[in-house]
PDB file of C-alpha atoms in Angstrom:
ATOM      1  CA  MET A  17    -100.408 -42.168-133.966  1.00 73.00           C
ATOM      2  CA  GLN A  18    -100.447 -41.521-137.735  1.00 76.00           C
ATOM      3  CA  ILE A  19    -101.862 -37.984-139.103  1.00 73.00           C
ATOM      4  CA  THR A  20    -103.943 -37.997-141.597  1.00 85.00           C
ATOM      5  CA  THR A  21    -106.079 -36.453-144.126  1.00 91.00           C
ATOM      6  CA  CYS A  22    -109.989 -36.523-145.928  1.00 96.00           C
ATOM      7  CA  TYR A  23    -110.642 -39.747-147.471  1.00 95.00           C
ATOM      8  CA  ASN A  24    -113.212 -38.894-149.426  1.00 97.00           C
ATOM      9  CA  CYS A  25    -112.279 -35.646-151.200  1.00 96.00           C
ATOM     10  CA  PHE A  26    -109.148 -35.855-149.925  1.00 95.00           C
ATOM     11  CA  SER A  27    -108.498 -32.015-148.918  1.00 96.00           C
ATOM     12  CA  LYS A  28    -105.688 -31.026-146.464  1.00 94.00           C
ATOM     13  CA  ASN A  29    -107.518 -28.311-144.996  1.00 96.00           C
ATOM     14  CA  ARG A  30    -110.142 -28.751-141.915  1.00 96.00           C
ATOM     15  CA  SER A  31    -110.710 -27.633-138.909  1.00 96.00           C
ATOM     16  CA  PHE A  32    -110.806 -28.200-134.709  1.00 97.00           C
ATOM     17  CA  TYR A  33    -114.244 -30.231-133.878  1.00 96.00           C
ATOM     18  CA  ALA A  34    -113.957 -31.772-130.748  1.00 95.00           C
ATOM     19  CA  GLU A  35    -111.091 -33.471-127.987  1.00 93.00           C
ATOM     20  CA  GLU A  36    -111.879 -36.609-126.674  1.00 90.00           C
ATOM     21  CA  ASN A  37    -110.004 -39.092-124.398  1.00 82.00           C
ATOM     22  CA  GLY A  38    -106.059 -37.710-125.661  1.00 86.00           C
ATOM     23  CA  HIS A  39    -107.555 -37.500-129.328  1.00 89.00           C
ATOM     24  CA  SER A  40    -108.303 -34.500-131.715  1.00 92.00           C
ATOM     25  CA  LEU A  41    -111.896 -34.673-134.052  1.00 94.00           C
ATOM     26  CA  VAL A  42    -111.453 -32.492-136.918  1.00 96.00           C
ATOM     27  CA  LYS A  43    -113.682 -30.780-140.027  1.00 98.00           C
ATOM     28  CA  CYS A  44    -113.028 -31.525-143.396  1.00 97.00           C
ATOM     29  CA  GLY A  45    -113.322 -27.977-144.580  1.00 97.00           C
ATOM     30  CA  LYS A  46    -114.097 -29.244-147.977  1.00 97.00           C
ATOM     31  CA  CYS A  47    -116.964 -31.819-147.475  1.00 98.00           C
ATOM     32  CA  GLY A  48    -117.490 -31.948-144.308  1.00 97.00           C
ATOM     33  CA  LEU A  49    -115.938 -34.806-143.027  1.00 97.00           C
ATOM     34  CA  LEU A  50    -115.295 -35.456-139.220  1.00 97.00           C
ATOM     35  CA  TYR A  51    -112.074 -37.353-138.641  1.00 96.00           C
ATOM     36  CA  LEU A  52    -109.407 -37.628-136.498  1.00 93.00           C
ATOM     37  CA  LYS A  53    -106.712 -36.007-137.094  1.00 91.00           C
ATOM     38  CA  GLU A  54    -103.598 -38.082-135.559  1.00 85.00           C
ATOM     39  CA  ARG A  55    -105.394 -41.489-135.680  1.00 76.00           C
ATOM     40  CA  PRO A  56    -102.903 -45.432-134.416  1.00 70.00           C
ATOM     41  CA  ASP A  57    -101.442 -46.801-137.384  1.00 64.00           C
ATOM     42  CA  ASP A  58    -103.082 -49.298-139.300  1.00 62.00           C
ATOM     43  CA  THR A  59    -101.274 -53.038-137.301  1.00 63.00           C
ATOM     44  CA  GLU A  60    -102.236 -50.830-133.720  1.00 63.00           C
ATOM     45  CA  ILE A  61    -106.429 -49.937-134.554  1.00 53.00           C
ATOM     46  CA  SER A  62    -105.769 -54.067-135.951  1.00 56.00           C
ATOM     47  CA  GLN A  63    -104.326 -55.383-132.975  1.00 61.00           C
ATOM     48  CA  ALA A  64    -107.387 -53.103-131.266  1.00 52.00           C
ATOM     49  CA  HIS A  65    -110.013 -54.435-133.494  1.00 50.00           C
ATOM     50  CA  LYS A  66    -109.111 -58.095-131.897  1.00 50.00           C
ATOM     51  CA  GLN A  67    -108.713 -57.851-128.386  1.00 50.00           C
ATOM     52  CA  GLY A  68    -111.769 -55.553-127.956  1.00 49.00           C
ATOM     53  CA  LYS A  69    -109.454 -52.606-126.593  1.00 46.00           C
ATOM     54  CA  HIS A  70    -108.135 -49.425-128.007  1.00 42.00           C
ATOM     55  CA  SER A  71    -105.247 -46.634-125.686  1.00 50.00           C
ATOM     56  CA  GLY A  72    -106.076 -43.183-124.933  1.00 49.00           C
ATOM     57  CA  LEU A  73    -106.503 -41.055-121.984  1.00 49.00           C
ATOM     58  CA  VAL A  74    -108.731 -44.346-120.856  1.00 51.00           C
ATOM     59  CA  GLU A  75    -108.214 -47.213-122.612  1.00 47.00           C
ATOM     60  CA  LEU A  76    -111.867 -48.614-124.369  1.00 45.00           C
ATOM     61  CA  ASP A  77    -112.895 -51.893-123.494  1.00 51.00           C
ATOM     62  CA  VAL A  78    -115.341 -52.252-126.627  1.00 53.00           C
ATOM     63  CA  THR A  79    -116.251 -55.957-125.786  1.00 63.00           C
ATOM     64  CA  GLY A  80    -119.953 -55.929-125.060  1.00 75.00           C
ATOM     65  CA  GLN A  81    -121.819 -58.977-125.011  1.00 84.00           C
ATOM     66  CA  PHE A  82    -125.026 -60.019-126.946  1.00 87.00           C
ATOM     67  CA  THR A  83    -127.989 -58.033-126.073  1.00 89.00           C
ATOM     68  CA  ASP A  84    -131.399 -59.775-126.571  1.00 91.00           C
ATOM     69  CA  SER A  85    -133.357 -56.609-127.182  1.00 89.00           C
ATOM     70  CA  LYS A  86    -130.356 -55.775-130.613  1.00 92.00           C
ATOM     71  CA  VAL A  87    -132.454 -58.496-132.356  1.00 95.00           C
ATOM     72  CA  PRO A  88    -135.888 -56.944-132.831  1.00 94.00           C
ATOM     73  CA  ASN A  89    -135.004 -54.091-133.218  1.00 94.00           C
ATOM     74  CA  TYR A  90    -133.020 -55.769-136.604  1.00 95.00           C
ATOM     75  CA  LEU A  91    -136.181 -57.582-137.632  1.00 96.00           C
ATOM     76  CA  LYS A  92    -137.887 -54.340-137.683  1.00 95.00           C
ATOM     77  CA  VAL A  93    -135.195 -53.322-140.098  1.00 96.00           C
ATOM     78  CA  LEU A  94    -135.122 -55.724-142.324  1.00 96.00           C
ATOM     79  CA  LYS A  95    -138.747 -55.228-142.947  1.00 95.00           C
ATOM     80  CA  ASP A  96    -138.209 -51.932-143.417  1.00 96.00           C
ATOM     81  CA  ILE A  97    -135.311 -51.873-145.913  1.00 96.00           C
ATOM     82  CA  TYR A  98    -137.680 -55.226-147.476  1.00 93.00           C
ATOM     83  CA  GLN A  99    -140.425 -55.030-146.961  1.00 85.00           C
ATOM     84  CA  TYR A 100    -141.767 -58.132-150.141  1.00 78.00           C
ATOM     85  CA  ASP A 101    -138.175 -58.040-151.661  1.00 82.00           C
ATOM     86  CA  PHE A 102    -136.541 -60.193-149.701  1.00 86.00           C
ATOM     87  CA  ARG A 103    -134.390 -62.595-151.747  1.00 81.00           C
ATOM     88  CA  ASN A 104    -134.668 -66.103-150.664  1.00 80.00           C
ATOM     89  CA  ASN A 105    -131.475 -68.408-151.768  1.00 87.00           C
ATOM     90  CA  VAL A 106    -129.115 -66.302-149.894  1.00 93.00           C
ATOM     91  CA  LYS A 107    -125.344 -66.704-149.595  1.00 96.00           C
ATOM     92  CA  TRP A 108    -124.727 -63.155-146.244  1.00 97.00           C
ATOM     93  CA  LEU A 109    -121.516 -62.101-145.215  1.00 98.00           C
ATOM     94  CA  ASP A 110    -122.120 -60.320-141.708  1.00 98.00           C
ATOM     95  CA  ILE A 111    -118.513 -58.117-141.553  1.00 97.00           C
ATOM     96  CA  GLY A 112    -117.829 -57.569-138.025  1.00 94.00           C
ATOM     97  CA  CYS A 113    -120.520 -59.260-136.845  1.00 95.00           C
ATOM     98  CA  GLY A 114    -119.620 -58.745-133.029  1.00 93.00           C
ATOM     99  CA  HIS A 115    -121.908 -61.277-130.997  1.00 93.00           C
ATOM    100  CA  GLY A 116    -124.147 -61.930-133.621  1.00 95.00           C
ATOM    101  CA  GLU A 117    -127.353 -60.576-133.228  1.00 96.00           C
ATOM    102  CA  PHE A 118    -127.662 -59.104-136.874  1.00 97.00           C
ATOM    103  CA  MET A 119    -127.017 -62.905-137.600  1.00 96.00           C
ATOM    104  CA  THR A 120    -129.567 -63.978-135.884  1.00 96.00           C
ATOM    105  CA  ALA A 121    -132.487 -61.439-136.982  1.00 96.00           C
ATOM    106  CA  LEU A 122    -131.347 -62.490-140.284  1.00 95.00           C
ATOM    107  CA  GLN A 123    -132.101 -66.358-140.035  1.00 93.00           C
ATOM    108  CA  HIS A 124    -135.263 -65.393-137.547  1.00 92.00           C
ATOM    109  CA  TYR A 125    -136.446 -62.827-140.841  1.00 92.00           C
ATOM    110  CA  ALA A 126    -135.569 -65.523-144.088  1.00 89.00           C
ATOM    111  CA  THR A 127    -138.220 -67.836-144.509  1.00 78.00           C
ATOM    112  CA  GLY A 128    -136.513 -69.283-148.088  1.00 77.00           C
ATOM    113  CA  THR A 129    -132.779 -70.545-147.287  1.00 83.00           C
ATOM    114  CA  ILE A 130    -130.139 -68.474-146.533  1.00 92.00           C
ATOM    115  CA  ILE A 131    -126.041 -69.222-145.268  1.00 95.00           C
ATOM    116  CA  VAL A 132    -124.827 -66.610-143.381  1.00 96.00           C
ATOM    117  CA  THR A 133    -121.780 -66.295-142.360  1.00 96.00           C
ATOM    118  CA  GLY A 134    -120.409 -63.861-139.891  1.00 96.00           C
ATOM    119  CA  SER A 135    -116.690 -62.276-139.747  1.00 95.00           C
ATOM    120  CA  GLU A 136    -115.648 -60.565-136.815  1.00 93.00           C
ATOM    121  CA  PRO A 137    -111.666 -59.862-135.539  1.00 90.00           C
ATOM    122  CA  ASN A 138    -112.675 -59.573-131.752  1.00 90.00           C
ATOM    123  CA  VAL A 139    -111.985 -63.531-130.765  1.00 89.00           C
ATOM    124  CA  GLN A 140    -114.336 -62.894-127.370  1.00 88.00           C
ATOM    125  CA  LYS A 141    -116.998 -61.912-129.924  1.00 91.00           C
ATOM    126  CA  GLN A 142    -116.204 -64.894-132.165  1.00 92.00           C
ATOM    127  CA  GLN A 143    -116.721 -67.617-129.292  1.00 91.00           C
ATOM    128  CA  SER A 144    -119.450 -65.633-128.275  1.00 91.00           C
ATOM    129  CA  ALA A 145    -121.469 -65.989-131.810  1.00 93.00           C
ATOM    130  CA  ARG A 146    -120.098 -69.397-132.072  1.00 94.00           C
ATOM    131  CA  LYS A 147    -121.265 -70.506-129.022  1.00 93.00           C
ATOM    132  CA  ARG A 148    -125.366 -69.664-130.266  1.00 93.00           C
ATOM    133  CA  GLY A 149    -124.513 -72.032-133.219  1.00 95.00           C
ATOM    134  CA  LEU A 150    -124.001 -68.800-135.784  1.00 96.00           C
ATOM    135  CA  ASP A 151    -120.731 -69.321-138.121  1.00 96.00           C
ATOM    136  CA  VAL A 152    -118.233 -67.194-137.004  1.00 96.00           C
ATOM    137  CA  SER A 153    -114.581 -66.748-137.934  1.00 93.00           C
ATOM    138  CA  TYR A 154    -112.577 -63.666-139.018  1.00 91.00           C
ATOM    139  CA  PHE A 155    -110.522 -63.139-142.687  1.00 88.00           C
ATOM    140  CA  ASP A 156    -109.157 -60.582-144.087  1.00 86.00           C
ATOM    141  CA  ILE A 157    -111.300 -59.103-147.124  1.00 85.00           C
ATOM    142  CA  GLU A 158    -109.087 -58.479-149.435  1.00 81.00           C
ATOM    143  CA  THR A 159    -107.588 -61.990-149.725  1.00 87.00           C
ATOM    144  CA  HIS A 160    -110.759 -63.312-149.642  1.00 89.00           C
ATOM    145  CA  THR A 161    -111.861 -66.105-151.786  1.00 89.00           C
ATOM    146  CA  GLY A 162    -116.207 -66.305-150.723  1.00 93.00           C
ATOM    147  CA  THR A 163    -118.599 -64.775-152.714  1.00 96.00           C
ATOM    148  CA  TYR A 164    -121.809 -63.128-151.527  1.00 97.00           C
ATOM    149  CA  ASP A 165    -125.631 -62.578-152.330  1.00 97.00           C
ATOM    150  CA  VAL A 166    -125.660 -59.761-149.928  1.00 97.00           C
ATOM    151  CA  ILE A 167    -122.641 -58.501-147.328  1.00 98.00           C
ATOM    152  CA  SER A 168    -123.468 -56.478-144.455  1.00 98.00           C
ATOM    153  CA  LEU A 169    -121.544 -53.562-142.465  1.00 98.00           C
ATOM    154  CA  LEU A 170    -124.061 -52.409-139.294  1.00 96.00           C
ATOM    155  CA  ASN A 171    -121.763 -50.114-136.987  1.00 92.00           C
ATOM    156  CA  VAL A 172    -117.881 -50.748-138.827  1.00 94.00           C
ATOM    157  CA  TYR A 173    -118.417 -47.831-141.055  1.00 96.00           C
ATOM    158  CA  SER A 174    -116.446 -45.536-138.602  1.00 93.00           C
ATOM    159  CA  HIS A 175    -113.723 -48.224-137.255  1.00 92.00           C
ATOM    160  CA  LEU A 176    -112.259 -47.975-140.672  1.00 93.00           C
ATOM    161  CA  PRO A 177    -109.073 -46.112-141.547  1.00 91.00           C
ATOM    162  CA  ASN A 178    -110.527 -46.066-145.061  1.00 92.00           C
ATOM    163  CA  PRO A 179    -114.089 -47.101-145.914  1.00 95.00           C
ATOM    164  CA  LEU A 180    -113.470 -45.724-149.775  1.00 96.00           C
ATOM    165  CA  LYS A 181    -110.881 -48.399-149.706  1.00 94.00           C
ATOM    166  CA  PHE A 182    -112.786 -51.359-147.960  1.00 94.00           C
ATOM    167  CA  ILE A 183    -115.804 -51.024-149.731  1.00 96.00           C
ATOM    168  CA  GLU A 184    -114.564 -51.188-152.777  1.00 95.00           C
ATOM    169  CA  SER A 185    -112.270 -54.745-151.904  1.00 94.00           C
ATOM    170  CA  LEU A 186    -116.079 -55.661-151.335  1.00 96.00           C
ATOM    171  CA  LYS A 187    -117.071 -55.376-154.708  1.00 96.00           C
ATOM    172  CA  ARG A 188    -115.320 -58.840-156.055  1.00 94.00           C
ATOM    173  CA  CYS A 189    -116.785 -60.188-152.984  1.00 96.00           C
ATOM    174  CA  LEU A 190    -120.691 -60.096-154.404  1.00 97.00           C
ATOM    175  CA  ASN A 191    -122.001 -62.339-157.200  1.00 96.00           C
ATOM    176  CA  LYS A 192    -124.169 -60.092-159.907  1.00 94.00           C
ATOM    177  CA  ASP A 193    -126.510 -58.311-158.530  1.00 93.00           C
ATOM    178  CA  GLY A 194    -125.637 -58.059-154.995  1.00 96.00           C
ATOM    179  CA  GLU A 195    -125.655 -55.828-152.528  1.00 97.00           C
ATOM    180  CA  ILE A 196    -124.321 -54.268-149.565  1.00 98.00           C
ATOM    181  CA  ILE A 197    -125.510 -52.665-146.666  1.00 98.00           C
ATOM    182  CA  ILE A 198    -124.108 -49.675-144.613  1.00 98.00           C
ATOM    183  CA  GLU A 199    -125.286 -48.871-141.116  1.00 97.00           C
ATOM    184  CA  THR A 200    -123.941 -46.106-139.566  1.00 96.00           C
ATOM    185  CA  GLY A 201    -123.802 -41.919-137.778  1.00 94.00           C
ATOM    186  CA  ASP A 202    -125.166 -39.350-140.001  1.00 96.00           C
ATOM    187  CA  THR A 203    -124.312 -36.991-138.091  1.00 94.00           C
ATOM    188  CA  ALA A 204    -121.509 -35.165-139.892  1.00 95.00           C
ATOM    189  CA  ASP A 205    -123.432 -32.308-140.350  1.00 95.00           C
ATOM    190  CA  LEU A 206    -123.965 -31.798-136.560  1.00 93.00           C
ATOM    191  CA  GLN A 207    -122.744 -29.070-135.003  1.00 93.00           C
ATOM    192  CA  ALA A 208    -119.993 -30.050-132.239  1.00 92.00           C
ATOM    193  CA  LYS A 209    -122.413 -28.913-129.128  1.00 89.00           C
ATOM    194  CA  HIS A 210    -125.003 -31.073-130.637  1.00 88.00           C
ATOM    195  CA  HIS A 211    -123.155 -34.371-131.487  1.00 88.00           C
ATOM    196  CA  TYR A 212    -123.700 -37.081-129.162  1.00 81.00           C
ATOM    197  CA  ARG A 213    -121.156 -37.924-126.420  1.00 82.00           C
ATOM    198  CA  PRO A 214    -118.651 -39.820-125.947  1.00 85.00           C
ATOM    199  CA  PHE A 215    -117.753 -39.840-129.274  1.00 88.00           C
ATOM    200  CA  TYR A 216    -115.199 -43.445-128.274  1.00 85.00           C
ATOM    201  CA  LEU A 217    -112.285 -41.991-129.431  1.00 87.00           C
ATOM    202  CA  PRO A 218    -109.945 -43.812-131.342  1.00 85.00           C
ATOM    203  CA  ASP A 219    -112.245 -46.603-131.629  1.00 85.00           C
ATOM    204  CA  HIS A 220    -114.509 -44.842-134.004  1.00 90.00           C
ATOM    205  CA  LEU A 221    -111.583 -43.169-136.249  1.00 93.00           C
ATOM    206  CA  SER A 222    -114.623 -41.069-138.673  1.00 94.00           C
ATOM    207  CA  PHE A 223    -117.926 -39.467-138.383  1.00 96.00           C
ATOM    208  CA  ALA A 224    -119.944 -39.427-141.727  1.00 97.00           C
ATOM    209  CA  SER A 225    -123.189 -37.729-143.460  1.00 97.00           C
ATOM    210  CA  GLU A 226    -125.801 -39.396-145.842  1.00 98.00           C
ATOM    211  CA  LYS A 227    -124.424 -37.117-148.715  1.00 98.00           C
ATOM    212  CA  ILE A 228    -120.396 -38.587-148.386  1.00 98.00           C
ATOM    213  CA  VAL A 229    -121.605 -42.256-147.488  1.00 98.00           C
ATOM    214  CA  THR A 230    -123.688 -42.610-150.822  1.00 98.00           C
ATOM    215  CA  ASP A 231    -121.471 -40.161-152.585  1.00 98.00           C
ATOM    216  CA  ILE A 232    -118.509 -43.315-151.879  1.00 98.00           C
ATOM    217  CA  LEU A 233    -121.178 -45.497-153.272  1.00 98.00           C
ATOM    218  CA  VAL A 234    -122.124 -43.999-156.471  1.00 98.00           C
ATOM    219  CA  ARG A 235    -118.624 -43.946-156.800  1.00 97.00           C
ATOM    220  CA  LEU A 236    -117.775 -46.790-156.515  1.00 97.00           C
ATOM    221  CA  GLY A 237    -120.174 -48.281-158.684  1.00 97.00           C
ATOM    222  CA  PHE A 238    -123.163 -48.763-156.210  1.00 98.00           C
ATOM    223  CA  LYS A 239    -126.657 -47.668-156.967  1.00 98.00           C
ATOM    224  CA  ILE A 240    -129.072 -46.818-153.662  1.00 98.00           C
ATOM    225  CA  ILE A 241    -131.626 -48.548-153.176  1.00 97.00           C
ATOM    226  CA  SER A 242    -132.942 -47.230-150.153  1.00 97.00           C
ATOM    227  CA  ILE A 243    -131.835 -45.089-147.026  1.00 98.00           C
ATOM    228  CA  ASN A 244    -133.725 -45.742-144.187  1.00 96.00           C
ATOM    229  CA  LYS A 245    -133.284 -43.843-140.826  1.00 95.00           C
ATOM    230  CA  TYR A 246    -133.865 -44.321-137.223  1.00 93.00           C
ATOM    231  CA  PRO A 247    -133.340 -42.812-133.783  1.00 88.00           C
ATOM    232  CA  TYR A 248    -129.542 -42.849-132.723  1.00 76.00           C
ATOM    233  CA  PRO A 249    -130.052 -45.953-130.446  1.00 65.00           C
ATOM    234  CA  ASN A 250    -128.696 -44.016-126.853  1.00 46.00           C
ATOM    235  CA  SER A 251    -131.444 -41.406-127.240  1.00 41.00           C
ATOM    236  CA  GLN A 252    -134.221 -43.708-126.959  1.00 43.00           C
ATOM    237  CA  ARG A 253    -132.988 -43.457-123.208  1.00 43.00           C
ATOM    238  CA  PHE A 254    -133.715 -39.429-123.388  1.00 40.00           C
ATOM    239  CA  GLN A 255    -137.268 -40.017-124.644  1.00 41.00           C
ATOM    240  CA  SER A 256    -139.734 -41.098-121.541  1.00 41.00           C
ATOM    241  CA  ARG A 257    -140.851 -38.747-119.843  1.00 45.00           C
ATOM    242  CA  CYS A 258    -140.768 -40.437-116.677  1.00 47.00           C
ATOM    243  CA  ILE A 259    -136.784 -39.968-115.946  1.00 44.00           C
ATOM    244  CA  PHE A 260    -137.703 -36.252-117.104  1.00 44.00           C
ATOM    245  CA  VAL A 261    -139.692 -35.194-114.707  1.00 50.00           C
ATOM    246  CA  LYS A 262    -137.787 -37.463-111.828  1.00 53.00           C
ATOM    247  CA  GLU A 263    -134.593 -35.449-112.525  1.00 47.00           C
ATOM    248  CA  LEU A 264    -136.759 -32.709-112.855  1.00 50.00           C
ATOM    249  CA  MET A 265    -138.245 -32.690-109.333  1.00 56.00           C
ATOM    250  CA  LYS A 266    -134.702 -33.176-108.011  1.00 57.00           C
ATOM    251  CA  ALA A 267    -133.822 -29.752-109.532  1.00 54.00           C
ATOM    252  CA  VAL A 268    -136.099 -27.661-107.043  1.00 55.00           C
ATOM    253  CA  LEU A 269    -135.972 -30.043-104.182  1.00 58.00           C
ATOM    254  CA  PRO A 270    -132.952 -29.198-101.649  1.00 58.00           C
ATOM    255  CA  HIS A 271    -130.180 -31.122-101.247  1.00 53.00           C
ATOM    256  CA  ARG A 272    -130.786 -33.401-104.171  1.00 51.00           C
ATOM    257  CA  ASP A 273    -128.123 -34.748-106.383  1.00 54.00           C
ATOM    258  CA  THR A 274    -129.319 -34.368-109.919  1.00 50.00           C
ATOM    259  CA  LYS A 275    -128.503 -35.243-113.340  1.00 47.00           C
ATOM    260  CA  PHE A 276    -131.435 -33.333-114.452  1.00 46.00           C
ATOM    261  CA  THR A 277    -128.744 -30.579-116.504  1.00 53.00           C
ATOM    262  CA  GLY A 278    -127.485 -33.077-119.194  1.00 50.00           C
ATOM    263  CA  ILE A 279    -130.523 -34.664-119.140  1.00 48.00           C
ATOM    264  CA  PHE A 280    -132.638 -31.476-120.197  1.00 53.00           C
ATOM    265  CA  ARG A 281    -129.579 -31.027-123.043  1.00 55.00           C
ATOM    266  CA  SER A 282    -129.904 -34.807-123.978  1.00 56.00           C
ATOM    267  CA  TYR A 283    -134.006 -33.854-124.087  1.00 55.00           C
ATOM    268  CA  LEU A 284    -133.571 -30.837-126.086  1.00 55.00           C
ATOM    269  CA  ASN A 285    -131.342 -32.755-128.464  1.00 57.00           C
ATOM    270  CA  GLN A 286    -132.851 -35.426-129.029  1.00 56.00           C
ATOM    271  CA  LYS A 287    -135.057 -34.036-132.650  1.00 59.00           C
ATOM    272  CA  LEU A 288    -131.476 -33.489-133.796  1.00 60.00           C
ATOM    273  CA  TRP A 289    -131.239 -37.056-132.777  1.00 60.00           C
ATOM    274  CA  SER A 290    -133.994 -38.622-134.064  1.00 66.00           C
ATOM    275  CA  LYS A 291    -132.934 -39.683-137.317  1.00 85.00           C
ATOM    276  CA  THR A 292    -128.633 -40.386-137.584  1.00 90.00           C
ATOM    277  CA  ASP A 293    -128.487 -44.159-137.388  1.00 93.00           C
ATOM    278  CA  MET A 294    -128.966 -44.510-140.581  1.00 96.00           C
ATOM    279  CA  TYR A 295    -129.138 -47.662-143.365  1.00 98.00           C
ATOM    280  CA  ILE A 296    -127.887 -47.425-146.506  1.00 98.00           C
ATOM    281  CA  ARG A 297    -128.827 -50.406-149.398  1.00 98.00           C
ATOM    282  CA  ALA A 298    -126.705 -50.366-152.906  1.00 98.00           C
ATOM    283  CA  ARG A 299    -126.886 -52.806-155.704  1.00 98.00           C
ATOM    284  CA  LEU A 300    -123.703 -52.874-157.428  1.00 98.00           C
ATOM    285  CA  ILE A 301    -124.651 -52.264-160.992  1.00 94.00           C
ATOM    286  CA  GLN A 302    -123.140 -54.525-163.852  1.00 79.00           C
ATOM    287  CA  PRO A 303    -120.371 -52.954-165.703  1.00 71.00           C
TER     288      PRO A 303
END
């Protein structure tokens, strides 16, 4: 295990935030970043990403499968982000593309020629995406020689040991007026009792906020074009009043098992989660 400090402001001042799966999450006393007090070393993280398995008191398997419902959701996000500003004839790299849901949405959304390449360390996810005819492989971005008009990182930021360093390495892979799209949670400012669970530690290494991510991008020479926020995906299951009422009835009836307490707590937190899934579009400023 490797002892860590805040990658954003480099402060060593931190306080306990939460614990899960044998790992401690701490909060930076200066900028508010949430990060693992001790994390696996880079080799272990790389191996875990390839296998889709992360060690703790309980082993996490995060391989999953292609989720059809994600495609229309991503189409809506693309419309919100670009509106009438989507460029044609672009080369696009989707880092951590998973099973390829976002790549599929891009192909549906583009009206002109778009060349979409995906980079994914998990071998099973690679195979899943290729079965759908997608161009997916895995390469080290720090030594990669290709260049692109847009690079996207969806649900990748929190898995990076050092997002600042990683984003810096992407700059040389961007063409003139190249853009980056980052999707991650805006949750670092939430109190621990209000933060959605589980944290999926140690798969997730940190949790940021809008200010932290935008400050990093500006510091690295990017101009923020837009920020779009949506409900945290898992909170959507609590938006059904039917589930809420059903569990409430169980709670008042004798001898009925109910999840009402947990659902009620999540129902109350729903407003806090309503704008926590964040998409940031930024353009690299030419020197």
